[in-house]
Coordinates of C-alpha atoms and ligand atoms in Angstrom, one line a residue:
M1 CA 68.9 110.1 80.5
T2 CA 70.0 109.1 83.9
L3 CA 73.5 107.4 84.2
Q4 CA 74.3 105.6 87.4
G5 CA 77.9 105.7 88.7
I6 CA 79.6 105.8 92.1
G7 CA 79.0 108.9 94.2
A8 CA 82.6 109.8 95.3
S9 CA 82.4 113.4 96.4
D10 CA 79.3 114.9 97.9
G11 CA 77.3 117.7 96.5
I12 CA 75.4 118.7 93.4
G13 CA 76.8 120.4 90.3
L14 CA 74.9 121.8 87.4
G15 CA 76.7 123.0 84.3
K16 CA 78.1 122.3 80.8
V17 CA 80.1 119.3 79.8
L18 CA 83.8 119.7 79.0
P19 CA 85.2 116.4 77.8
V20 CA 88.9 116.1 78.6
R21 CA 90.7 113.5 76.4
P22 CA 94.2 112.3 77.3
A23 CA 96.7 113.3 74.7
S24 CA 98.4 110.3 73.1
L25 CA 102.0 111.0 72.3
D26 CA 102.4 108.1 69.9
Y27 CA 104.0 109.4 66.7
S28 CA 104.7 106.1 65.0
A29 CA 102.4 107.1 62.1
V30 CA 104.2 110.4 61.4
V31 CA 106.5 110.3 58.3
S32 CA 109.1 113.0 57.7
G33 CA 108.1 115.6 55.2
G34 CA 111.7 116.2 54.3
P35 CA 114.4 118.1 56.2
E36 CA 113.2 121.6 55.4
T37 CA 109.6 121.0 56.4
E38 CA 110.6 119.2 59.6
R39 CA 113.0 121.9 60.5
S40 CA 110.4 124.6 60.2
R41 CA 107.9 122.4 62.2
L42 CA 110.5 122.1 64.9
T43 CA 111.1 125.9 65.0
A44 CA 107.4 126.6 65.2
A45 CA 107.0 124.1 68.0
I46 CA 109.9 125.6 70.0
Q47 CA 108.3 129.0 69.6
R48 CA 104.9 127.7 70.7
F49 CA 106.5 125.9 73.7
T50 CA 108.3 129.1 74.7
E51 CA 105.2 131.2 74.5
T52 CA 102.9 128.9 76.3
T53 CA 105.5 128.0 79.0
T54 CA 106.3 131.6 79.6
A55 CA 102.5 132.4 80.0
M56 CA 102.2 129.4 82.4
A57 CA 105.2 130.6 84.4
E58 CA 103.6 134.0 84.8
S59 CA 100.3 132.7 86.0
L60 CA 102.1 130.4 88.4
R61 CA 104.2 133.3 89.7
A62 CA 101.0 135.2 90.5
D63 CA 99.0 132.2 91.9
V64 CA 101.6 129.9 93.5
G65 CA 105.0 131.4 93.9
E66 CA 108.3 132.4 92.5
K67 CA 110.0 129.1 92.9
E68 CA 107.4 127.0 91.0
S69 CA 107.4 129.6 88.3
E70 CA 111.2 129.4 88.0
I71 CA 111.0 125.7 87.1
L72 CA 109.1 126.6 84.0
T73 CA 111.3 129.5 82.9
G74 CA 114.2 127.1 83.4
Q75 CA 112.7 124.8 80.9
V76 CA 112.4 127.5 78.3
V77 CA 116.2 128.2 78.9
M78 CA 117.1 124.5 78.5
L79 CA 115.2 124.1 75.3
S80 CA 116.8 127.2 73.8
D81 CA 120.2 125.6 74.3
P82 CA 122.0 125.7 70.8
F83 CA 123.7 122.4 71.4
M84 CA 120.4 120.6 72.1
Q85 CA 118.7 122.2 69.1
S86 CA 121.6 121.4 66.8
Q87 CA 121.3 117.7 67.8
M88 CA 117.6 117.8 66.9
T89 CA 118.3 119.3 63.5
D90 CA 121.0 116.7 62.9
C91 CA 118.4 114.0 63.5
I92 CA 116.0 115.7 61.1
D93 CA 118.8 116.0 58.4
G94 CA 119.3 112.3 58.9
G95 CA 115.8 111.7 57.7
Q96 CA 113.8 111.8 61.0
C97 CA 110.5 113.6 61.6
A98 CA 110.5 116.5 64.1
E99 CA 108.8 114.2 66.7
A100 CA 111.4 111.6 66.5
A101 CA 114.2 114.2 66.7
V102 CA 112.7 115.7 69.9
D103 CA 112.1 112.3 71.4
Q104 CA 115.6 110.9 70.7
V105 CA 117.5 114.0 71.8
C106 CA 115.5 114.6 75.0
S107 CA 115.7 110.9 75.9
S108 CA 119.5 110.9 75.5
F109 CA 119.8 114.0 77.6
M110 CA 117.5 112.5 80.3
A111 CA 119.6 109.3 80.4
M112 CA 122.7 111.4 80.8
F113 CA 121.4 113.5 83.6
A114 CA 119.6 110.7 85.4
G115 CA 122.8 108.7 85.6
V116 CA 124.7 111.4 87.5
D117 CA 124.6 111.1 91.3
D118 CA 123.6 114.7 91.9
E119 CA 120.2 116.0 92.9
M120 CA 120.4 119.0 90.6
M121 CA 121.2 116.8 87.6
R122 CA 118.3 114.4 88.4
Q123 CA 116.0 117.4 88.5
R124 CA 117.2 118.4 85.1
A125 CA 116.2 114.9 83.8
T126 CA 112.7 115.5 85.1
D127 CA 112.6 118.9 83.4
I128 CA 113.7 117.4 80.1
G129 CA 111.0 114.7 80.4
D130 CA 108.5 117.5 80.7
I131 CA 109.9 119.3 77.8
R132 CA 109.7 116.2 75.7
S133 CA 106.0 115.5 76.5
R134 CA 104.9 119.0 75.9
M135 CA 106.9 119.4 72.6
L136 CA 105.5 116.1 71.3
S137 CA 101.9 117.2 72.2
I138 CA 102.5 120.5 70.3
L139 CA 104.0 118.8 67.3
L140 CA 101.2 116.2 67.2
G141 CA 98.5 118.9 67.6
R142 CA 97.3 117.2 70.8
E143 CA 97.9 119.8 73.4
A144 CA 96.0 118.9 76.6
T145 CA 92.9 120.9 77.3
D146 CA 93.8 124.0 79.2
L147 CA 92.2 123.7 82.6
S148 CA 93.7 126.8 84.0
R149 CA 90.9 129.1 82.6
L150 CA 87.5 127.6 82.5
P151 CA 84.0 129.0 81.9
E152 CA 81.8 129.2 84.9
N153 CA 80.0 125.9 85.8
T154 CA 82.2 123.6 83.9
V155 CA 81.6 119.9 84.4
L156 CA 84.8 118.0 83.6
V157 CA 84.2 114.6 82.0
V158 CA 87.4 112.6 82.0
H159 CA 88.6 109.0 81.8
D160 CA 90.4 109.3 85.1
L161 CA 91.3 112.4 87.2
T162 CA 95.1 112.6 87.8
P163 CA 97.1 114.8 90.2
S164 CA 98.7 116.7 87.3
M165 CA 95.2 117.8 86.0
T166 CA 94.5 119.4 89.3
V167 CA 97.6 121.4 89.3
G168 CA 96.8 124.9 88.2
M169 CA 93.2 123.9 87.6
D170 CA 90.7 126.7 87.7
R171 CA 88.8 125.0 90.5
Q172 CA 86.4 127.8 91.3
H173 CA 84.7 127.2 88.0
V174 CA 84.5 123.4 88.2
A175 CA 80.9 122.6 89.1
A176 CA 81.4 118.8 89.1
I177 CA 83.5 115.9 87.8
V178 CA 82.5 112.7 86.0
T179 CA 85.0 109.9 85.3
E180 CA 84.9 106.6 83.6
V181 CA 86.8 104.6 86.2
G182 CA 87.4 104.5 89.9
G183 CA 85.6 103.8 93.1
R184 CA 84.9 105.7 96.3
T185 CA 88.4 105.1 97.6
S186 CA 90.3 105.6 94.3
H187 CA 92.7 108.4 93.9
S188 CA 90.4 110.4 91.6
A189 CA 87.8 110.2 94.4
I190 CA 90.4 111.4 97.0
L191 CA 91.4 114.3 94.7
A192 CA 87.7 115.4 94.1
R193 CA 87.0 115.4 97.8
A194 CA 90.1 117.4 98.5
M195 CA 88.9 120.0 95.9
E196 CA 85.4 119.9 97.4
V197 CA 83.9 119.3 94.0
P198 CA 80.9 116.9 93.6
A199 CA 82.0 113.8 91.6
V200 CA 80.5 110.7 90.2
L201 CA 82.9 107.9 89.1
S202 CA 82.8 104.8 87.0
V203 CA 80.3 106.0 84.4
A204 CA 81.2 103.9 81.4
N205 CA 82.2 105.6 78.1
V206 CA 81.1 109.1 79.1
V207 CA 84.0 110.9 77.5
D208 CA 83.0 109.8 74.0
T209 CA 79.2 109.9 74.5
L210 CA 78.7 113.3 76.0
A211 CA 79.0 116.4 73.8
E212 CA 81.0 119.5 74.7
G213 CA 78.7 122.2 76.0
Q214 CA 75.9 119.8 76.7
D215 CA 73.8 120.6 79.9
I216 CA 74.4 118.1 82.7
I217 CA 73.5 117.6 86.3
V218 CA 75.8 115.7 88.6
D219 CA 74.6 114.4 92.0
G220 CA 77.8 113.3 93.8
T221 CA 75.9 112.2 96.9
A222 CA 73.6 109.8 95.0
G223 CA 76.1 108.9 92.3
V224 CA 73.8 109.9 89.5
V225 CA 74.4 111.9 86.3
L226 CA 71.5 113.4 84.4
T227 CA 72.1 114.2 80.7
E228 CA 68.5 114.9 79.6
F229 CA 66.1 116.7 81.9
D230 CA 63.3 119.2 81.8
E231 CA 63.1 122.6 83.5
T232 CA 61.2 121.2 86.6
T233 CA 64.0 118.7 87.2
R234 CA 66.6 121.3 86.8
Q235 CA 64.9 123.5 89.4
Q236 CA 64.5 120.6 91.8
Y237 CA 68.3 120.0 91.6
E238 CA 69.0 123.7 92.0
A239 CA 67.0 123.6 95.2
K240 CA 68.8 120.4 96.4
R241 CA 72.1 122.1 95.7
A242 CA 71.1 125.2 97.7
E243 CA 70.0 123.0 100.6
Y244 CA 73.3 121.0 100.5
L245 CA 75.3 124.3 100.6
H246 CA 73.1 125.6 103.4
Q247 CA 73.7 122.5 105.5
R248 CA 77.5 122.8 105.0
E249 CA 77.3 126.5 106.0
L250 CA 75.6 125.4 109.3
L251 CA 78.6 123.1 110.0
N252 CA 80.9 126.2 110.3
V253 CA 79.9 126.6 114.0
Y254 CA 82.1 123.5 114.6
R255 CA 85.2 125.1 113.1
D256 CA 86.7 126.4 116.3
R257 CA 85.2 123.9 118.7
P258 CA 87.1 121.1 120.3
T259 CA 86.5 117.5 119.0
V260 CA 84.6 116.1 122.0
D261 CA 81.7 113.7 122.3
A262 CA 78.5 114.7 124.2
D263 CA 80.2 113.6 127.5
G264 CA 83.2 115.8 126.9
N265 CA 85.7 113.1 126.0
H266 CA 88.4 114.3 123.5
Y267 CA 89.4 112.8 120.2
G268 CA 91.9 113.8 117.6
L269 CA 90.4 115.0 114.3
Y270 CA 93.0 115.1 111.5
A271 CA 93.0 115.5 107.8
N272 CA 94.3 113.4 104.9
I273 CA 96.3 115.3 102.2
G274 CA 98.0 114.5 99.0
S275 CA 100.2 117.6 98.6
A276 CA 101.9 120.2 100.6
A277 CA 99.5 122.8 99.2
E278 CA 96.5 120.9 100.7
A279 CA 97.9 121.3 104.2
Q280 CA 96.7 124.9 104.4
A281 CA 93.1 123.9 103.3
A282 CA 93.2 121.2 106.0
A283 CA 94.3 123.7 108.7
D284 CA 91.6 126.2 107.5
A285 CA 89.0 123.5 107.6
G286 CA 89.8 123.1 111.4
A287 CA 91.9 119.9 111.2
E288 CA 94.0 119.4 114.4
G289 CA 96.8 117.6 112.5
I290 CA 97.6 115.6 109.4
G291 CA 96.7 112.0 109.8
L292 CA 97.8 110.8 106.4
F293 CA 100.0 112.6 103.8
R294 CA 99.8 110.3 100.7
T295 CA 103.4 111.0 99.4
E296 CA 102.8 108.9 96.3
F297 CA 101.2 111.9 94.8
L298 CA 104.6 113.6 94.8
F299 CA 105.9 110.8 92.7
M300 CA 103.1 110.7 90.1
D301 CA 102.8 112.5 86.8
R302 CA 106.5 113.1 86.4
T303 CA 109.4 111.5 84.6
A304 CA 111.8 110.8 87.5
A305 CA 111.4 110.5 91.3
P306 CA 111.5 113.7 93.3
T307 CA 114.9 114.4 94.8
E308 CA 115.7 114.4 98.5
E309 CA 115.6 118.2 98.4
E310 CA 112.2 118.4 96.7
Q311 CA 110.8 115.9 99.2
Y312 CA 112.4 117.7 102.1
E313 CA 110.8 121.0 100.9
A314 CA 107.3 119.4 100.6
Y315 CA 107.5 117.7 104.0
A316 CA 109.0 120.7 105.7
A317 CA 106.3 122.9 104.2
V318 CA 103.5 120.8 105.7
A319 CA 105.3 120.7 109.1
K320 CA 105.5 124.5 109.0
T321 CA 101.9 125.0 107.9
M322 CA 100.7 122.8 110.7
A323 CA 102.7 124.8 113.2
G324 CA 103.6 122.2 115.8
K325 CA 100.5 120.0 115.2
E326 CA 101.2 116.4 114.4
V327 CA 101.9 115.5 110.8
I328 CA 101.8 111.8 109.9
I329 CA 103.6 111.2 106.6
R330 CA 103.2 107.8 104.8
T331 CA 106.1 106.4 102.9
L332 CA 105.7 105.7 99.3
D333 CA 102.7 103.6 98.6
V334 CA 103.0 102.6 94.9
G335 CA 101.8 99.6 93.0
G336 CA 98.3 98.1 93.0
D337 CA 96.2 100.8 91.3
K338 CA 99.0 103.4 91.8
A339 CA 101.2 103.2 88.7
V340 CA 104.3 105.3 88.3
D341 CA 105.8 104.9 84.8
Y342 CA 109.4 105.8 85.5
L343 CA 109.7 103.3 88.3
E344 CA 109.3 100.6 85.6
M345 CA 107.4 98.2 87.9
E346 CA 106.9 95.0 86.0
P347 CA 103.3 94.1 85.0
E348 CA 101.9 91.6 87.5
E349 CA 99.0 89.1 87.4
N350 CA 97.7 90.4 90.7
P351 CA 99.0 93.9 91.3
F352 CA 97.0 94.4 94.5
L353 CA 98.7 91.2 95.9
G354 CA 102.0 92.0 94.4
H355 CA 105.1 94.1 94.7
R356 CA 103.7 97.3 96.2
A357 CA 104.0 99.8 99.1
I358 CA 106.4 98.7 101.8
R359 CA 107.4 95.6 99.9
Y360 CA 108.5 97.6 96.9
C361 CA 110.3 100.2 99.1
L362 CA 112.3 97.6 101.0
D363 CA 113.5 96.2 97.7
R364 CA 114.3 99.6 96.3
A365 CA 116.5 100.9 99.2
D366 CA 118.0 103.5 96.9
L367 CA 114.6 105.1 96.5
F368 CA 113.4 104.5 100.1
R369 CA 116.6 106.0 101.6
V370 CA 116.0 109.3 99.8
Q371 CA 112.5 109.5 101.3
L372 CA 113.6 108.5 104.8
R373 CA 116.4 111.1 104.7
A374 CA 114.0 113.8 103.6
L375 CA 111.6 112.8 106.3
L376 CA 114.2 112.7 109.0
R377 CA 115.5 116.2 108.0
A378 CA 112.0 117.7 107.7
G379 CA 111.4 116.2 111.2
A380 CA 113.9 118.7 112.6
V381 CA 111.8 121.7 111.4
G382 CA 109.0 121.5 113.9
K383 CA 109.6 118.1 115.6
N384 CA 106.0 117.3 114.6
I385 CA 106.6 114.7 111.8
K386 CA 105.8 111.0 112.2
I387 CA 106.6 108.3 109.7
M388 CA 104.0 105.8 108.7
L389 CA 104.6 102.5 106.8
P390 CA 101.9 101.3 104.4
L391 CA 100.6 97.7 103.8
V392 CA 102.6 96.1 106.6
T393 CA 102.0 92.3 106.9
S394 CA 104.9 91.2 109.1
V395 CA 107.1 92.2 112.0
E396 CA 110.2 91.8 109.8
E397 CA 109.0 94.6 107.5
I398 CA 108.9 97.1 110.4
R399 CA 112.3 95.9 111.6
K400 CA 113.9 96.2 108.1
A401 CA 112.4 99.7 107.6
K402 CA 113.6 100.8 111.0
A403 CA 117.1 99.4 110.3
L404 CA 117.3 101.5 107.1
L405 CA 116.1 104.5 109.0
E406 CA 118.9 104.1 111.6
E407 CA 121.4 103.9 108.7
C408 CA 120.0 107.1 107.3
K409 CA 120.4 108.8 110.8
T410 CA 124.0 107.7 111.0
E411 CA 124.6 109.2 107.5
L412 CA 123.0 112.5 108.3
Q413 CA 124.8 112.6 111.6
A414 CA 128.1 112.2 109.7
E415 CA 127.1 114.8 107.2
G416 CA 126.4 117.3 110.0
K417 CA 122.8 117.7 108.9
A418 CA 119.9 118.5 111.3
F419 CA 117.3 115.7 111.7
D420 CA 114.8 114.4 114.2
A421 CA 116.6 111.5 115.9
E422 CA 113.5 110.7 117.9
I423 CA 111.1 110.5 115.0
S424 CA 108.1 108.2 115.6
V425 CA 107.5 105.3 113.3
G426 CA 104.0 103.9 113.0
I427 CA 102.2 101.5 110.6
M428 CA 99.0 101.3 108.7
I429 CA 96.8 98.4 109.5
E430 CA 95.3 97.5 106.2
T431 CA 95.7 93.8 105.7
P432 CA 94.1 90.9 107.6
A433 CA 97.6 89.7 108.4
A434 CA 98.4 92.9 110.2
A435 CA 95.0 92.9 112.0
W436 CA 95.6 89.3 113.3
I437 CA 99.1 90.1 114.6
A438 CA 98.3 93.6 115.8
D439 CA 99.5 92.7 119.3
L440 CA 102.9 91.7 117.9
L441 CA 103.2 94.7 115.6
A442 CA 102.3 97.0 118.4
L443 CA 105.6 96.0 120.2
E444 CA 107.6 97.1 117.2
C445 CA 106.1 100.6 116.4
D446 CA 104.9 103.8 118.0
F447 CA 101.3 104.0 116.6
F448 CA 98.7 102.4 114.3
S449 CA 96.4 104.0 111.7
I450 CA 93.7 101.8 110.3
G451 CA 93.4 102.0 106.5
T452 CA 89.9 100.8 106.0
N453 CA 90.0 101.3 102.3
D454 CA 92.5 98.5 101.9
L455 CA 91.5 96.6 105.0
T456 CA 88.0 96.2 103.5
Q457 CA 89.4 95.2 100.1
Y458 CA 91.7 92.5 101.5
T459 CA 89.3 91.3 104.1
M460 CA 86.5 91.0 101.6
A461 CA 88.7 89.8 98.7
V462 CA 87.1 92.6 96.6
D463 CA 89.1 94.9 94.3
R464 CA 88.3 98.3 95.6
G465 CA 88.3 99.9 92.2
N466 CA 86.2 97.3 90.3
A467 CA 82.7 98.6 89.7
K468 CA 81.4 95.1 89.1
V469 CA 82.0 93.9 92.6
A470 CA 81.5 97.3 94.3
G471 CA 78.4 95.9 95.9
L472 CA 80.5 93.4 97.9
Y473 CA 82.9 96.1 99.1
D474 CA 81.4 97.1 102.4
T475 CA 83.2 98.3 105.5
L476 CA 80.1 97.5 107.5
H477 CA 80.6 93.8 106.9
P478 CA 80.9 92.0 110.3
A479 CA 84.3 90.7 109.3
V480 CA 85.7 94.2 108.7
L481 CA 84.0 95.5 111.9
R482 CA 85.4 92.7 114.0
S483 CA 88.8 93.4 112.6
I484 CA 88.7 97.1 113.4
R485 CA 87.5 96.3 116.9
S486 CA 90.3 93.9 117.6
V487 CA 93.0 96.2 116.2
I488 CA 91.8 99.1 118.4
A489 CA 91.8 96.7 121.4
A490 CA 95.4 95.6 120.6
A491 CA 96.6 99.1 120.4
K492 CA 94.9 99.9 123.8
A493 CA 96.5 96.9 125.4
A494 CA 99.9 97.9 124.1
K495 CA 99.2 101.6 125.1
I496 CA 100.0 103.0 121.7
P497 CA 97.7 105.5 119.9
V498 CA 95.4 104.2 117.2
G499 CA 93.8 106.3 114.4
M500 CA 91.9 105.6 111.3
C501 CA 92.7 107.3 108.0
G502 CA 90.5 105.2 105.6
E503 CA 87.3 106.6 104.3
A504 CA 85.3 104.9 107.1
A505 CA 86.6 107.5 109.6
A506 CA 84.2 109.9 107.9
D507 CA 81.3 107.6 107.8
P508 CA 78.7 108.9 110.3
R509 CA 77.2 105.4 110.7
L510 CA 80.5 104.1 112.2
T511 CA 81.1 107.0 114.6
P512 CA 79.4 105.4 117.6
L513 CA 81.3 102.2 117.1
L514 CA 84.7 104.0 116.9
L515 CA 83.9 106.1 120.0
T516 CA 82.9 103.0 121.9
W517 CA 86.0 101.1 121.0
G518 CA 88.2 104.1 121.9
L519 CA 89.7 105.2 118.6
D520 CA 92.1 108.0 119.4
E521 CA 92.2 109.9 116.1
F522 CA 89.9 110.3 113.1
S523 CA 91.7 111.3 109.9
V524 CA 89.4 112.4 107.1
S525 CA 89.5 114.5 103.9
A526 CA 89.5 118.3 104.6
S527 CA 86.0 118.6 103.3
S528 CA 84.7 116.1 105.9
V529 CA 86.4 117.6 109.0
L530 CA 83.5 119.6 110.2
A531 CA 80.8 117.0 109.5
T532 CA 82.9 114.4 111.4
R533 CA 83.3 116.8 114.4
A534 CA 79.6 117.4 114.4
Q535 CA 78.9 113.6 114.4
I536 CA 81.3 113.1 117.3
H537 CA 79.6 115.9 119.3
R538 CA 76.2 114.1 119.0
W539 CA 77.1 111.0 120.9
H540 CA 76.9 110.2 124.6
R541 CA 79.1 107.2 125.4
N542 CA 76.2 105.2 126.8
D543 CA 74.1 105.6 123.7
A544 CA 77.1 104.8 121.5
E545 CA 77.7 101.6 123.4
I546 CA 74.2 100.4 123.0
V547 CA 74.2 101.1 119.3
T548 CA 77.6 99.3 119.0
E549 CA 76.3 96.3 120.8
H550 CA 73.3 96.1 118.4
A551 CA 75.4 96.5 115.3
M552 CA 77.9 93.8 116.4
D553 CA 75.0 91.4 116.9
C554 CA 74.1 91.6 113.3
A555 CA 75.0 88.8 110.9
T556 CA 75.1 90.8 107.7
A557 CA 76.4 94.1 106.4
A558 CA 72.9 95.0 105.3
A559 CA 71.6 94.3 108.8
V560 CA 74.4 96.4 110.3
A561 CA 73.6 99.2 107.9
E562 CA 69.9 99.1 108.8
R563 CA 70.6 99.2 112.5
L564 CA 73.0 102.1 112.1
S565 CA 70.8 104.2 110.0
Q566 CA 67.9 103.9 112.5
Ligands
LIG601 C1 93.5 102.9 103.1 O1 93.9 101.9 102.5 O2 92.5 103.0 103.9 C2 94.3 104.2 103.0 C3 94.0 105.2 103.8 O3 95.2 104.3 102.0 P1 94.9 104.5 100.5 O4 93.5 104.8 100.3 O5 95.8 105.5 100.0 O6 95.3 103.1 100.0
LIG602 MG1 95.8 101.8 101.6

């Protein structure tokens, strides 16, 4: 059987299905088996928690580092606290099941720690939240599938790929990923590309219909999944896979070359990352800087916001890894499709048009200040960090964010902490409003980066994650192209640099247009760096200009696509 989905990360993977089901921690159906039974269930669960957590800490120590591993050993110590345990047994003696005892005691500890205005204490709250989830999954017998040791050629079949799944994942043995939701610009797509694993998204109900161990072929380039096939088909796909890998091998010659077009004009070629750890992969891939650090990943899959210290560590680590090269860090972009449970964002009728990104941050100055302070301090490390604001639609938003930034500088100054007083502040252009007033916005900030993923969504009025209207989501639509052209022109007129960090920056069909209009910097996923450099190398300005003229004469996205693929 052939299943059609959305090709979100190139390449071909052949292997065996491993369905990964999210563990539900709902224990409302559990009834207490009496104090004695529940006490021994609790003791057994604590023992299991201690064993598995210690094992995880050891493997982290070997693979990642001492510090990360200490977080886990710290959790073992916290749970062994006699006071905490006696509170749990009190609940059990009062007639509760072990699950309710763990939930109630952990929640009250979390509330206590979260309320204290101290970074260390807030970190404790996060740790206790982790303890609670893992203890509940042990008690309920719903421990998450262990992704840290996988058989060779595993094809992960999941509802949605989350950042926490990728932490500690045995990536080497992941042949491909198939998900039930998401589009080319969704976060699961971004994660899959960062891991360089072929992926097909938005294949309905696969988690329940595919059997564990079943043979499967995933063509991430074509967006196709084959679940029944004969030997000849298998061999054809093996050959296609080998050819794909060979072509990627050939791109290696571009690793140490400058990013220049065929006439020798230079461009910046940066990478998009979602964690400090990805910066090294970006540097190894030949990126000349970081054009977008999606900091929301630092806030996801946890129970409390990262502290100033944690954020500082992450930003400073990237600044160090990039050794003087520019690092553009985007402030928290939550809301829309990016939910963060503990931020308790209210459900909205239209989340993409709602309280998200810069709008949310300006209303949550408490949260925003922590991030701005961390960014300012990390800026002192290599003087290479720039701040970027997402989803800007007005001049006021920039002014308000900059006013807060100034207040943070004053605070840091008074505290005698090192920070970058000259840090640059730029904005993402990802709404039609921003595109139309790009000339005015350019007067208020130091640089632009065009976020075509959202700019396409908002220009076309098409939800970027909705598979039903995916056919209407097209960056090649003349409306989007005109928008990009005028934004670049506005930046040029104002003499500020303009980059592009949406997926379109890596689309080879758009390269001649972006070169013609004078885009300064392309920021793409680490896996697309070399291919993008190769594309830029191909073009003489004259040829690019002719192609651009033809493309901009077209009336439809389909006509543009046809012109550009010729
Ligand atoms: C964009 O919108 O183009 C972008 C780069 O940001 P994100 O994909 O994270 O929304
Ligand atoms: Mg965006």
